[in-house]
PDB file of C-alpha atoms in Angstrom:
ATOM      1  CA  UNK A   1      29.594 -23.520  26.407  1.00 48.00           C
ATOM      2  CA  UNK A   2      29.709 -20.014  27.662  1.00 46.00           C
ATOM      3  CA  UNK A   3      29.955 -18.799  23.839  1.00 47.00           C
ATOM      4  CA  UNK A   4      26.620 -21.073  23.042  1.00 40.00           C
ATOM      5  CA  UNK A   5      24.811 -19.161  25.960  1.00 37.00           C
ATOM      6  CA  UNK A   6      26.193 -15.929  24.925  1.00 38.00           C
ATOM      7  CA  UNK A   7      24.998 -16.441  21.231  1.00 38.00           C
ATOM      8  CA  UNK A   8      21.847 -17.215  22.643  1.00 35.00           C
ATOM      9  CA  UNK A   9      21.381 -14.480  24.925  1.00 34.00           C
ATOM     10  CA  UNK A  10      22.366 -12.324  21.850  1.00 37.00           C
ATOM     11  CA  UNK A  11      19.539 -14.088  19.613  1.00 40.00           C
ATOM     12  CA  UNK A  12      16.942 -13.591  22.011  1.00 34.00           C
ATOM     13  CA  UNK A  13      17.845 -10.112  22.785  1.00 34.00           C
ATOM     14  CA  UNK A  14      17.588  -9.657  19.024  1.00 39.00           C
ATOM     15  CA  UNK A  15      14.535 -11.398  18.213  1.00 42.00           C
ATOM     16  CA  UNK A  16      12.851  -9.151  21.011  1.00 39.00           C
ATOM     17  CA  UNK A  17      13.964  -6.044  19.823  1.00 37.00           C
ATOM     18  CA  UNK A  18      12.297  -7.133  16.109  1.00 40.00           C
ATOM     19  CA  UNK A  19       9.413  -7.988  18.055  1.00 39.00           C
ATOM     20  CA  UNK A  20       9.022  -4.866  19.757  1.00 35.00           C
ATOM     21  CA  UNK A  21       9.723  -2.798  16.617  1.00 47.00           C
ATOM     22  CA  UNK A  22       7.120  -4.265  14.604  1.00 54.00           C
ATOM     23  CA  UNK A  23       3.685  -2.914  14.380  1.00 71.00           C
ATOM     24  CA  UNK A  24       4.239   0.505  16.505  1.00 89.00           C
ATOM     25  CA  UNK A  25       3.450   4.000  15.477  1.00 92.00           C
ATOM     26  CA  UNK A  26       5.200   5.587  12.420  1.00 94.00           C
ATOM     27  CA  UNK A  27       7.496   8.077  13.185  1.00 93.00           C
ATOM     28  CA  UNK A  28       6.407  11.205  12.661  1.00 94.00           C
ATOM     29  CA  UNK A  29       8.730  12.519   9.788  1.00 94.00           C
ATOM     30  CA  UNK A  30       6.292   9.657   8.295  1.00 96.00           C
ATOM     31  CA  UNK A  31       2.986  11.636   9.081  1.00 96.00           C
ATOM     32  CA  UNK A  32       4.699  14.500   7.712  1.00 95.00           C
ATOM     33  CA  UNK A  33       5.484  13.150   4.044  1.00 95.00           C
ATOM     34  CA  UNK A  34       1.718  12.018   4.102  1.00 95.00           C
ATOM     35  CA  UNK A  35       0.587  14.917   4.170  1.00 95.00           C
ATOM     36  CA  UNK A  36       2.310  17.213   2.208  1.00 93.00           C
ATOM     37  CA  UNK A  37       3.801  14.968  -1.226  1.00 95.00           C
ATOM     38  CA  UNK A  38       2.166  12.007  -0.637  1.00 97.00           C
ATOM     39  CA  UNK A  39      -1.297  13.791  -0.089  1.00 96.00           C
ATOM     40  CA  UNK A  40      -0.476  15.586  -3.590  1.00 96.00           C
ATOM     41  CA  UNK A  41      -0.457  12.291  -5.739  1.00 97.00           C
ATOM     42  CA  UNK A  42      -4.041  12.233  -4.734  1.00 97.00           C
ATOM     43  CA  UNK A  43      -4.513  15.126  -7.663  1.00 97.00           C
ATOM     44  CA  UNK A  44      -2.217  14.064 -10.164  1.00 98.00           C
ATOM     45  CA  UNK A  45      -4.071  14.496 -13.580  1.00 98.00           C
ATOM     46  CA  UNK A  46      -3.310  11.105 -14.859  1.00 98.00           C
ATOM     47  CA  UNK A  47      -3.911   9.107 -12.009  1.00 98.00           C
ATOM     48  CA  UNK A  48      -7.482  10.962 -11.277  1.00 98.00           C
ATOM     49  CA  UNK A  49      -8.380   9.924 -14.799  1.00 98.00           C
ATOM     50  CA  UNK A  50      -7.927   6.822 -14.557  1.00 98.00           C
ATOM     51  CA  UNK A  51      -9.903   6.266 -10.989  1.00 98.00           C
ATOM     52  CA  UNK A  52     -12.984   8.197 -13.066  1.00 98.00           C
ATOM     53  CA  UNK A  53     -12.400   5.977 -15.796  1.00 98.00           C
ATOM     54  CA  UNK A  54     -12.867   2.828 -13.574  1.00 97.00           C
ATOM     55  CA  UNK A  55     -15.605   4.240 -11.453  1.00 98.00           C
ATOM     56  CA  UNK A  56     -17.512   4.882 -14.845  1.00 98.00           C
ATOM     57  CA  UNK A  57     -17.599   1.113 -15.355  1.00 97.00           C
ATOM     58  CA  UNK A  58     -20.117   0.788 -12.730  1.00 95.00           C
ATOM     59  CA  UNK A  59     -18.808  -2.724 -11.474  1.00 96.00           C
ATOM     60  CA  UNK A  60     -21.169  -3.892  -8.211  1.00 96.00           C
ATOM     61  CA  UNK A  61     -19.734  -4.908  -5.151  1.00 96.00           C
ATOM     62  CA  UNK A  62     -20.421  -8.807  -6.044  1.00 97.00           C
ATOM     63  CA  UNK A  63     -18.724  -8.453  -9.373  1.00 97.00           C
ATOM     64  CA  UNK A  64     -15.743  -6.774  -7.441  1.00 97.00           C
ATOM     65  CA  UNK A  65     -15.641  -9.793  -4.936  1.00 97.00           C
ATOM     66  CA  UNK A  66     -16.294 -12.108  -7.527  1.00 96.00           C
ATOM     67  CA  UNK A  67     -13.056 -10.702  -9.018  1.00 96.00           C
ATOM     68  CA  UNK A  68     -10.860 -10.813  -5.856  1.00 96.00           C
ATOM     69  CA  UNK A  69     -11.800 -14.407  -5.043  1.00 96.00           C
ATOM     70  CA  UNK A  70     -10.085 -15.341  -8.749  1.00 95.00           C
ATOM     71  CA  UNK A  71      -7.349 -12.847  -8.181  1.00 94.00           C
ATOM     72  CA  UNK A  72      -6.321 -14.816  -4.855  1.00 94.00           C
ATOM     73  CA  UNK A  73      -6.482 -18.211  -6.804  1.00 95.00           C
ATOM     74  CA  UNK A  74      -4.090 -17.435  -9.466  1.00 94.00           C
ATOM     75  CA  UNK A  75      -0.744 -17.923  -9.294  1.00 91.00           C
ATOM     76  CA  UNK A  76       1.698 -15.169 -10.825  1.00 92.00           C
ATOM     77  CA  UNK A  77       0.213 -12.620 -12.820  1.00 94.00           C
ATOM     78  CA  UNK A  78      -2.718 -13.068 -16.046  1.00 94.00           C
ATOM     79  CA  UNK A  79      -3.508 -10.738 -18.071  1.00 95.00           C
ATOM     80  CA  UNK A  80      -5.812  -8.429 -16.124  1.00 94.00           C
ATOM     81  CA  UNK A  81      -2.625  -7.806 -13.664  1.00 95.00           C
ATOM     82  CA  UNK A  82      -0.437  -7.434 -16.244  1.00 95.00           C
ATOM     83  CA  UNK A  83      -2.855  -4.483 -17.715  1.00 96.00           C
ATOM     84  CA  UNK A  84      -2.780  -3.062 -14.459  1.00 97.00           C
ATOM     85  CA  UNK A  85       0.857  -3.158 -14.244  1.00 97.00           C
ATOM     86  CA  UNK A  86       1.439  -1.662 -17.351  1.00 97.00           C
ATOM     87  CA  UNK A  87      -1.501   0.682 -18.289  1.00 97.00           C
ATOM     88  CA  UNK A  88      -0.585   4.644 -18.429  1.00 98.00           C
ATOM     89  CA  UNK A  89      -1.563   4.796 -14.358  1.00 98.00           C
ATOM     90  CA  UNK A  90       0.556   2.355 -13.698  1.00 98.00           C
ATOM     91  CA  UNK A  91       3.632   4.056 -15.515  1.00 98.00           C
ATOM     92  CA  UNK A  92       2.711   7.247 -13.688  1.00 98.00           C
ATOM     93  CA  UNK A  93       3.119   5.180 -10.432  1.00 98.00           C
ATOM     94  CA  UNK A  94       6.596   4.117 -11.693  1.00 97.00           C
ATOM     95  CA  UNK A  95       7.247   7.824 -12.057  1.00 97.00           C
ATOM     96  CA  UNK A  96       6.771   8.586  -8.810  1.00 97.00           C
ATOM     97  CA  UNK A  97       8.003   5.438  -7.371  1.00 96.00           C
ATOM     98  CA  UNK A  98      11.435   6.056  -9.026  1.00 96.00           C
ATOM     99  CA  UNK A  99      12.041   9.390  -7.180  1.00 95.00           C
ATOM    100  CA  UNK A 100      12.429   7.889  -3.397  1.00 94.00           C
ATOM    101  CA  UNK A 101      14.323   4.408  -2.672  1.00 94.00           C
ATOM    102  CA  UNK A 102      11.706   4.759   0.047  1.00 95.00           C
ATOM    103  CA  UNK A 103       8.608   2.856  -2.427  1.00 95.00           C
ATOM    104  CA  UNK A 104       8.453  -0.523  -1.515  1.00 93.00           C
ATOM    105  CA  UNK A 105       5.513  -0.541  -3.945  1.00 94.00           C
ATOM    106  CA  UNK A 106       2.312   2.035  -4.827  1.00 96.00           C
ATOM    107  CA  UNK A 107      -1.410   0.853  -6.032  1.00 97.00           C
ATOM    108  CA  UNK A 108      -4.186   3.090  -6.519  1.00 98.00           C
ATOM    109  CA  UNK A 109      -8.129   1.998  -5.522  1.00 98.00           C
ATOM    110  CA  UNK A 110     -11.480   3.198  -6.968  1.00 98.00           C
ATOM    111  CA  UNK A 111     -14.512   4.075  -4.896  1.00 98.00           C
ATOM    112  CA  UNK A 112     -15.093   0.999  -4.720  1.00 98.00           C
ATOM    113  CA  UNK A 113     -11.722  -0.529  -2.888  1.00 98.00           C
ATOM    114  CA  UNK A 114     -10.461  -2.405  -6.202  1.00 98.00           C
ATOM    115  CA  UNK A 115      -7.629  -2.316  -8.149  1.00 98.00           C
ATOM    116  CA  UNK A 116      -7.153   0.734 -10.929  1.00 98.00           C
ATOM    117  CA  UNK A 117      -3.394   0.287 -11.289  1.00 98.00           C
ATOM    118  CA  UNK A 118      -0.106  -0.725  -9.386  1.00 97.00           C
ATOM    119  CA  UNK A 119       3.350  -1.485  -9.207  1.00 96.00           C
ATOM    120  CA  UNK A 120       3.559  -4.424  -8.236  1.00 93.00           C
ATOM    121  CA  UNK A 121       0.794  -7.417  -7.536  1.00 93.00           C
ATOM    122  CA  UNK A 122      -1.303  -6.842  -4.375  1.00 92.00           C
ATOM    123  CA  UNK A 123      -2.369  -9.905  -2.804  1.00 90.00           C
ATOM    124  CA  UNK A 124      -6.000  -9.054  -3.575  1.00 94.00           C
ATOM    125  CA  UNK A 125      -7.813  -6.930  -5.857  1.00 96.00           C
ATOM    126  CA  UNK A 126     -10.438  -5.682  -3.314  1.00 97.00           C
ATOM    127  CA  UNK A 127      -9.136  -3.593  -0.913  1.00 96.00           C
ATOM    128  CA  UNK A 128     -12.402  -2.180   0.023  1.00 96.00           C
ATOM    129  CA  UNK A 129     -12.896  -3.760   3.633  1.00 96.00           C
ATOM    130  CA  UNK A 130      -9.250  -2.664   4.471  1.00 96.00           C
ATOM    131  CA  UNK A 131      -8.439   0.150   6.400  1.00 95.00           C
ATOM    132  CA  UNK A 132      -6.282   1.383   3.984  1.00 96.00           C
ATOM    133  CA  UNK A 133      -9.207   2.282   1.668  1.00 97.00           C
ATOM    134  CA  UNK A 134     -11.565   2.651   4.352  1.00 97.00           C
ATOM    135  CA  UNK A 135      -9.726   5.509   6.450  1.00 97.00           C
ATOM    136  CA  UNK A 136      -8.867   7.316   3.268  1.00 97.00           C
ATOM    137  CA  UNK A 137     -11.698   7.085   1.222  1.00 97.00           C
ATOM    138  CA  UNK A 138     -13.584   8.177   4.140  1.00 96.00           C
ATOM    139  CA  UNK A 139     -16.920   7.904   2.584  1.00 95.00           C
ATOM    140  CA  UNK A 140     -15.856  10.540  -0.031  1.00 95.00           C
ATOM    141  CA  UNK A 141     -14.857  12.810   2.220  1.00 96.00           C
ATOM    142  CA  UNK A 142     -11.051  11.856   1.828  1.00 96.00           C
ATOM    143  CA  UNK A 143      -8.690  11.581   4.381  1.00 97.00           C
ATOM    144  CA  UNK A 144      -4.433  10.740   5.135  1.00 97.00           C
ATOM    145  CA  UNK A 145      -3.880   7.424   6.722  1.00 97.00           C
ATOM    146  CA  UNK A 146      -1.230   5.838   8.157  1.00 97.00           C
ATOM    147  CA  UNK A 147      -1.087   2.498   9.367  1.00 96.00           C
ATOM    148  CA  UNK A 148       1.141   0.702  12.128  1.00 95.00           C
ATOM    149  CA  UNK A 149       4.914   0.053  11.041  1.00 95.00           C
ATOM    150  CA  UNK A 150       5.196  -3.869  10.585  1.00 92.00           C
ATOM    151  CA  UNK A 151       8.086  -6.543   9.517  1.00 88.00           C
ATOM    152  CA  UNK A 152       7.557  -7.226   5.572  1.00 80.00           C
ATOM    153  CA  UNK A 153       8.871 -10.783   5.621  1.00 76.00           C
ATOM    154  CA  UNK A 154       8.937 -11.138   1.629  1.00 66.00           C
ATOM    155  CA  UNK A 155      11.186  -8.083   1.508  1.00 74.00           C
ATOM    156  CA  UNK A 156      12.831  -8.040   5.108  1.00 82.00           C
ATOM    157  CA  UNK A 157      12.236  -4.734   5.559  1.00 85.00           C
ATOM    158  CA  UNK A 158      10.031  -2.714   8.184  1.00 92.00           C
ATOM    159  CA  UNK A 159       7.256  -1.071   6.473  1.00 94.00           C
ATOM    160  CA  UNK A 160       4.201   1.060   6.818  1.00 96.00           C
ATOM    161  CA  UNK A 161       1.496   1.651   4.436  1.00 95.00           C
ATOM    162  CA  UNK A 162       0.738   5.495   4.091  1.00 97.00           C
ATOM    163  CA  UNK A 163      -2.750   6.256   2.200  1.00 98.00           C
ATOM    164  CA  UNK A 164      -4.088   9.035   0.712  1.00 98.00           C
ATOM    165  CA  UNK A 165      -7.657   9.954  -1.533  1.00 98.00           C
ATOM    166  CA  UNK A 166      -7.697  10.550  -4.924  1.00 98.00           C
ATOM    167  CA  UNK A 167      -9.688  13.905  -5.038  1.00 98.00           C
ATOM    168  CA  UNK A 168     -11.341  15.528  -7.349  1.00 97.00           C
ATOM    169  CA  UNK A 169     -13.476  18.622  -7.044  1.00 93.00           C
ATOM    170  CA  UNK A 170     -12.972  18.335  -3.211  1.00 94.00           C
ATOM    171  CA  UNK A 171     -14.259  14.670  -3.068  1.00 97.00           C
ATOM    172  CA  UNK A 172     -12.581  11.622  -2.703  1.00 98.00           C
ATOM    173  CA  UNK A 173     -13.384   9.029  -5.982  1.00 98.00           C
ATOM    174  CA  UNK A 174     -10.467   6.653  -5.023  1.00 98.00           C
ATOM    175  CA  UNK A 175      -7.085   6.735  -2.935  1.00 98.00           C
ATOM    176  CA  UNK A 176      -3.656   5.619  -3.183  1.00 98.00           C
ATOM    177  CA  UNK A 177      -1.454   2.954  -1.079  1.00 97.00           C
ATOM    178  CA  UNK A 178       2.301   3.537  -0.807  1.00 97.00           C
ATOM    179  CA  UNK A 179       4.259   0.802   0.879  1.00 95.00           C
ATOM    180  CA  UNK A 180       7.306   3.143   2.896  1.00 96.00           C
ATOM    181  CA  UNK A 181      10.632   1.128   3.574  1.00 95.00           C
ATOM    182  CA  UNK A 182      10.874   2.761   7.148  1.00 93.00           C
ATOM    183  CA  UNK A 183      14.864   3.247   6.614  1.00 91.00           C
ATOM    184  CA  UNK A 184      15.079   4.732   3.308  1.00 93.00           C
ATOM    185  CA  UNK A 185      12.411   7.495   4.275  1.00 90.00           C
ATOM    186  CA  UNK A 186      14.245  11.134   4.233  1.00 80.00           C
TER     187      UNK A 186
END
């Protein structure tokens, strides 16, 4: 009986400490990767191309939300994903992925909030009346955010999302999402 209780106590103990981890303040050798490499991505020639390329398409907001409501619905990944998994943005994202253990996954946004390119498949396309794009885009003014550290159930992990503008010629047209495993950050 005594080892139940013990087990218990453990559990608890255990279960509050995940609790109390999640959804705090990144560390600050977090803030500091932000803004120095991860802040540089936001000028990498290929990935600036492609955010003007998709901001030259002139999509409106209700064709963009019209989009994310069908991106939601589907199940696995149709063709428009898979083009934005595998265009030549996307393979620059695998670039840079591959040189930290840290990406969980990367996805860049236009000036809009939607989906140029990615990694892996967001959960929407729109990311537009997130903070992520919000804070960063920063009404073209561009800015670093980081967001709260939180438990990432689908990949057991702790992870924050770090994002950054895509600038060019001192204004933001677009920014950049990397999901940071918090324990493989260096």
């Amino acid at each position: 009986m005594k080892k139940i209780i013990m087990f218990v106590v453990i559990g608890l103990l255990l279960f509050g400490i995940q609790i109390a981890s999640a959804d705090e303040k990144a560390p600050q050798k977090v803030y500091d990767l932000a803004k120095s490499k991860l802040a540089s991505y936001g000028t990498d020639a290929v990935i600036v191309a492609a955010v003007k390329d998709e901001n030259a398409k002139g999509k409106t907001l209700d064709q963009i939300k019209s989009s994310d409501e069908k991106w939601k619905n589907t199940a696995g990944i149709d063709d428009n994903m898979n083009a934005m998994m595998s265009n030549t943005c996307a393979h620059e994202l695998i670039k840079i992925a591959d040189t930290s253990p840290s990406f969980v996954e990367i996805f860049v946004m236009d000036d809009k909030g939607a989906n140029v390119c990615m990694t892996d498949k967001t959960s929407d396309y729109w990311q537009g009346d997130e903070a992520k794009f919000q804070k960063s885009f920063a009404d073209g003014k561009g800015e670093v955010f980081v967001d709260n550290v939180e438990f990432d159930d689908s990949s057991q992990t702790y992870l924050v999302q770090v994002s950054v503008p895509v600038m060019d010629g001192g204004k933001a047209i677009g920014a950049i999402t990397f999901g940071l495993d918090i324990d493989k950050i260096q």
